[in-house]
Amino acid sequence: MFTVLAQFVCRMRRGPLVETAGGHAPVYRHGPPASPTVSEDSKNRFVRVVTLMALLAVPVAVSADPPVTPHGNGMKQTTIEVWLVLSEPALATLPRDATEQRTALRERIVAEQNRVMDQVRALGAVESGRIQQVENAIAVRLPTASLDAVKKIDGVRSVRMVSDRNRLQD
């Protein structure tokens, strides 16, 4: 794909590309380009923009099948990624200037997250992330067969699918 784009850019800028093998500088049929003029600079910018757009428009293959992991008996088992919302309140429920209460709550949240994660890990889950400020929750990837058992763990208030766990600026 890159070679095709490189040849396209070379044709637009300098003429047909003849050889680029062996790490040597490209050889052109019509020789090197003359010094650029204002109109050629505009063409060069246009070619760069078109090339960038072509690279960004390349479709990425995405599988419609859910991710699978090998299971102990040789069969494949489907996994899902979910948020486990826990029972302790989030840190945002306390004012910022209540440092002692926030410190105590953070310790309770971390203890609860660790306790629940130990139980969920025993069911074959892998931790993806944790949040404490806005919500007390853990993101985990787990076998779908374990979903009902996870919902019954003490401290798990609700389970919901992960739609996006990245920050807005990422």
mmCIF file of C-alpha atoms in Angstrom:
data_model
loop_
_atom_site.group_PDB
_atom_site.id
_atom_site.type_symbol
_atom_site.label_atom_id
_atom_site.label_comp_id
_atom_site.label_asym_id
_atom_site.label_seq_id
_atom_site.Cartn_x
_atom_site.Cartn_y
_atom_site.Cartn_z
ATOM 1 C CA MET A 1 0.000 0.000 0.000
ATOM 2 C CA PHE A 2 2.801 2.392 0.885
ATOM 3 C CA THR A 3 4.610 1.672 -2.402
ATOM 4 C CA VAL A 4 1.482 2.497 -4.380
ATOM 5 C CA LEU A 5 1.073 5.787 -2.533
ATOM 6 C CA ALA A 6 4.777 6.601 -2.965
ATOM 7 C CA GLN A 7 4.525 5.983 -6.706
ATOM 8 C CA PHE A 8 1.415 8.165 -6.899
ATOM 9 C CA VAL A 9 3.159 11.014 -5.086
ATOM 10 C CA CYS A 10 6.248 10.689 -7.271
ATOM 11 C CA ARG A 11 4.189 10.788 -10.465
ATOM 12 C CA MET A 12 2.381 13.893 -9.252
ATOM 13 C CA ARG A 13 5.576 15.647 -8.198
ATOM 14 C CA ARG A 14 8.383 14.480 -10.451
ATOM 15 C CA GLY A 15 7.261 12.003 -13.074
ATOM 16 C CA PRO A 16 7.131 8.193 -13.112
ATOM 17 C CA LEU A 17 9.239 6.369 -10.532
ATOM 18 C CA VAL A 18 11.669 3.915 -12.124
ATOM 19 C CA GLU A 19 13.682 2.401 -9.259
ATOM 20 C CA THR A 20 13.845 2.584 -5.467
ATOM 21 C CA ALA A 21 15.419 -0.812 -4.677
ATOM 22 C CA GLY A 22 18.370 -1.302 -2.359
ATOM 23 C CA GLY A 23 17.836 1.833 -0.298
ATOM 24 C CA HIS A 24 19.118 4.069 -3.119
ATOM 25 C CA ALA A 25 17.619 7.407 -3.986
ATOM 26 C CA PRO A 26 14.712 7.122 -6.435
ATOM 27 C CA VAL A 27 15.523 7.398 -10.119
ATOM 28 C CA TYR A 28 13.022 9.273 -12.281
ATOM 29 C CA ARG A 29 12.487 8.962 -16.013
ATOM 30 C CA HIS A 30 12.565 12.692 -16.590
ATOM 31 C CA GLY A 31 15.415 13.465 -14.224
ATOM 32 C CA PRO A 32 15.207 15.408 -10.965
ATOM 33 C CA PRO A 33 12.596 18.135 -10.741
ATOM 34 C CA ALA A 34 13.447 21.701 -11.497
ATOM 35 C CA SER A 35 13.464 24.208 -8.658
ATOM 36 C CA PRO A 36 9.904 24.603 -7.420
ATOM 37 C CA THR A 37 7.840 27.582 -8.354
ATOM 38 C CA VAL A 38 4.872 28.954 -6.472
ATOM 39 C CA SER A 39 2.435 26.797 -8.422
ATOM 40 C CA GLU A 40 4.558 23.679 -7.833
ATOM 41 C CA ASP A 41 4.601 24.434 -4.096
ATOM 42 C CA SER A 42 0.825 24.507 -4.172
ATOM 43 C CA LYS A 43 0.811 21.179 -6.025
ATOM 44 C CA ASN A 44 3.198 19.711 -3.450
ATOM 45 C CA ARG A 45 0.956 20.790 -0.590
ATOM 46 C CA PHE A 46 -2.065 19.393 -2.406
ATOM 47 C CA VAL A 47 -0.308 16.065 -2.976
ATOM 48 C CA ARG A 48 0.682 15.869 0.697
ATOM 49 C CA VAL A 49 -2.879 16.559 1.797
ATOM 50 C CA VAL A 50 -4.304 13.990 -0.650
ATOM 51 C CA THR A 51 -1.737 11.424 0.487
ATOM 52 C CA LEU A 52 -2.551 12.050 4.140
ATOM 53 C CA MET A 53 -6.257 11.750 3.418
ATOM 54 C CA ALA A 54 -5.661 8.482 1.560
ATOM 55 C CA LEU A 55 -3.675 7.082 4.479
ATOM 56 C CA LEU A 56 -6.347 8.101 6.975
ATOM 57 C CA ALA A 57 -9.127 6.663 4.825
ATOM 58 C CA VAL A 58 -7.612 3.159 4.693
ATOM 59 C CA PRO A 59 -10.217 0.897 6.278
ATOM 60 C CA VAL A 60 -9.154 -1.060 9.323
ATOM 61 C CA ALA A 61 -10.311 -4.645 9.509
ATOM 62 C CA VAL A 62 -12.540 -5.102 12.551
ATOM 63 C CA SER A 63 -13.840 -8.479 13.529
ATOM 64 C CA ALA A 64 -17.548 -8.702 14.217
ATOM 65 C CA ASP A 65 -16.974 -11.723 16.437
ATOM 66 C CA PRO A 66 -16.489 -11.147 20.160
ATOM 67 C CA PRO A 67 -13.003 -11.835 21.539
ATOM 68 C CA VAL A 68 -12.360 -15.426 22.524
ATOM 69 C CA THR A 69 -9.913 -16.924 24.963
ATOM 70 C CA PRO A 70 -8.766 -20.539 25.261
ATOM 71 C CA HIS A 71 -10.515 -22.489 27.965
ATOM 72 C CA GLY A 72 -9.050 -25.287 30.056
ATOM 73 C CA ASN A 73 -10.993 -28.087 28.314
ATOM 74 C CA GLY A 74 -9.740 -27.124 24.828
ATOM 75 C CA MET A 75 -12.917 -25.252 23.890
ATOM 76 C CA LYS A 76 -12.968 -21.533 23.259
ATOM 77 C CA GLN A 77 -14.807 -19.273 25.643
ATOM 78 C CA THR A 78 -16.161 -15.809 24.825
ATOM 79 C CA THR A 79 -15.080 -12.888 26.998
ATOM 80 C CA ILE A 80 -16.701 -9.513 27.568
ATOM 81 C CA GLU A 81 -15.503 -6.299 29.148
ATOM 82 C CA VAL A 82 -17.722 -4.816 31.842
ATOM 83 C CA TRP A 83 -17.729 -2.171 34.546
ATOM 84 C CA LEU A 84 -18.414 -3.492 38.029
ATOM 85 C CA VAL A 85 -19.997 -0.621 39.972
ATOM 86 C CA LEU A 86 -19.309 -1.105 43.675
ATOM 87 C CA SER A 87 -21.254 -0.150 46.789
ATOM 88 C CA GLU A 88 -18.921 2.459 48.371
ATOM 89 C CA PRO A 89 -19.745 6.018 47.205
ATOM 90 C CA ALA A 90 -17.383 7.857 44.847
ATOM 91 C CA LEU A 91 -14.917 10.472 46.086
ATOM 92 C CA ALA A 92 -16.887 13.207 44.317
ATOM 93 C CA THR A 93 -19.661 12.803 46.908
ATOM 94 C CA LEU A 94 -17.459 14.616 49.429
ATOM 95 C CA PRO A 95 -16.315 18.245 49.198
ATOM 96 C CA ARG A 96 -12.718 18.797 48.101
ATOM 97 C CA ASP A 97 -11.786 20.511 51.364
ATOM 98 C CA ALA A 98 -12.872 17.499 53.474
ATOM 99 C CA THR A 99 -9.438 15.914 53.247
ATOM 100 C CA GLU A 100 -9.728 13.596 56.233
ATOM 101 C CA GLN A 101 -13.074 12.184 55.115
ATOM 102 C CA ARG A 102 -11.823 11.865 51.526
ATOM 103 C CA THR A 103 -8.705 10.012 52.676
ATOM 104 C CA ALA A 104 -10.800 7.598 54.755
ATOM 105 C CA LEU A 105 -13.243 7.077 51.862
ATOM 106 C CA ARG A 106 -10.391 6.496 49.397
ATOM 107 C CA GLU A 107 -8.980 3.805 51.694
ATOM 108 C CA ARG A 108 -12.411 2.109 51.906
ATOM 109 C CA ILE A 109 -12.818 2.310 48.119
ATOM 110 C CA VAL A 110 -9.373 0.795 47.460
ATOM 111 C CA ALA A 111 -9.997 -1.960 50.018
ATOM 112 C CA GLU A 112 -13.381 -2.779 48.460
ATOM 113 C CA GLN A 113 -11.950 -2.751 44.928
ATOM 114 C CA ASN A 114 -9.105 -5.067 45.978
ATOM 115 C CA ARG A 115 -11.486 -7.445 47.785
ATOM 116 C CA VAL A 116 -13.900 -7.630 44.832
ATOM 117 C CA MET A 117 -11.067 -7.914 42.299
ATOM 118 C CA ASP A 118 -9.593 -10.896 44.179
ATOM 119 C CA GLN A 119 -12.948 -12.700 43.931
ATOM 120 C CA VAL A 120 -13.471 -11.727 40.283
ATOM 121 C CA ARG A 121 -9.925 -12.782 39.366
ATOM 122 C CA ALA A 122 -10.701 -16.243 40.777
ATOM 123 C CA LEU A 123 -13.507 -16.455 38.187
ATOM 124 C CA GLY A 124 -11.033 -15.869 35.335
ATOM 125 C CA ALA A 125 -11.292 -12.087 34.982
ATOM 126 C CA VAL A 126 -8.499 -9.708 34.015
ATOM 127 C CA GLU A 127 -8.541 -6.132 35.308
ATOM 128 C CA SER A 128 -8.690 -3.344 32.687
ATOM 129 C CA GLY A 129 -8.992 -0.266 34.902
ATOM 130 C CA ARG A 130 -10.307 1.373 38.053
ATOM 131 C CA ILE A 131 -12.055 4.643 38.802
ATOM 132 C CA GLN A 132 -12.708 6.294 42.165
ATOM 133 C CA GLN A 133 -13.417 9.983 41.655
ATOM 134 C CA VAL A 134 -16.742 10.080 39.812
ATOM 135 C CA GLU A 135 -17.779 6.492 40.419
ATOM 136 C CA ASN A 136 -16.436 3.552 42.386
ATOM 137 C CA ALA A 137 -15.971 0.940 39.674
ATOM 138 C CA ILE A 138 -13.592 -1.608 38.168
ATOM 139 C CA ALA A 139 -13.362 -2.456 34.453
ATOM 140 C CA VAL A 140 -12.688 -6.169 33.873
ATOM 141 C CA ARG A 141 -12.570 -8.587 30.959
ATOM 142 C CA LEU A 142 -14.173 -11.860 32.000
ATOM 143 C CA PRO A 143 -15.671 -15.025 30.540
ATOM 144 C CA THR A 144 -19.368 -14.626 29.775
ATOM 145 C CA ALA A 145 -20.077 -17.782 31.764
ATOM 146 C CA SER A 146 -18.861 -15.973 34.916
ATOM 147 C CA LEU A 147 -21.179 -12.991 34.523
ATOM 148 C CA ASP A 148 -23.957 -14.309 36.791
ATOM 149 C CA ALA A 149 -21.461 -15.237 39.531
ATOM 150 C CA VAL A 150 -19.900 -11.755 39.389
ATOM 151 C CA LYS A 151 -23.302 -10.105 39.875
ATOM 152 C CA LYS A 152 -23.719 -12.051 43.130
ATOM 153 C CA ILE A 153 -20.423 -10.941 44.710
ATOM 154 C CA ASP A 154 -20.914 -8.903 47.882
ATOM 155 C CA GLY A 155 -20.240 -5.226 47.128
ATOM 156 C CA VAL A 156 -21.106 -5.344 43.406
ATOM 157 C CA ARG A 157 -24.041 -2.974 42.939
ATOM 158 C CA SER A 158 -24.378 -3.276 39.144
ATOM 159 C CA VAL A 159 -22.642 -4.607 36.047
ATOM 160 C CA ARG A 160 -22.680 -2.781 32.709
ATOM 161 C CA MET A 161 -20.849 -3.147 29.397
ATOM 162 C CA VAL A 162 -17.753 -1.009 28.793
ATOM 163 C CA SER A 163 -18.438 1.387 25.957
ATOM 164 C CA ASP A 164 -15.360 3.607 26.358
ATOM 165 C CA ARG A 165 -12.833 3.739 29.174
ATOM 166 C CA ASN A 166 -10.557 6.441 27.733
ATOM 167 C CA ARG A 167 -10.417 10.031 28.845
ATOM 168 C CA LEU A 168 -11.984 12.618 26.590
ATOM 169 C CA GLN A 169 -8.624 14.195 25.718
ATOM 170 C CA ASP A 170 -6.947 10.862 24.743
#
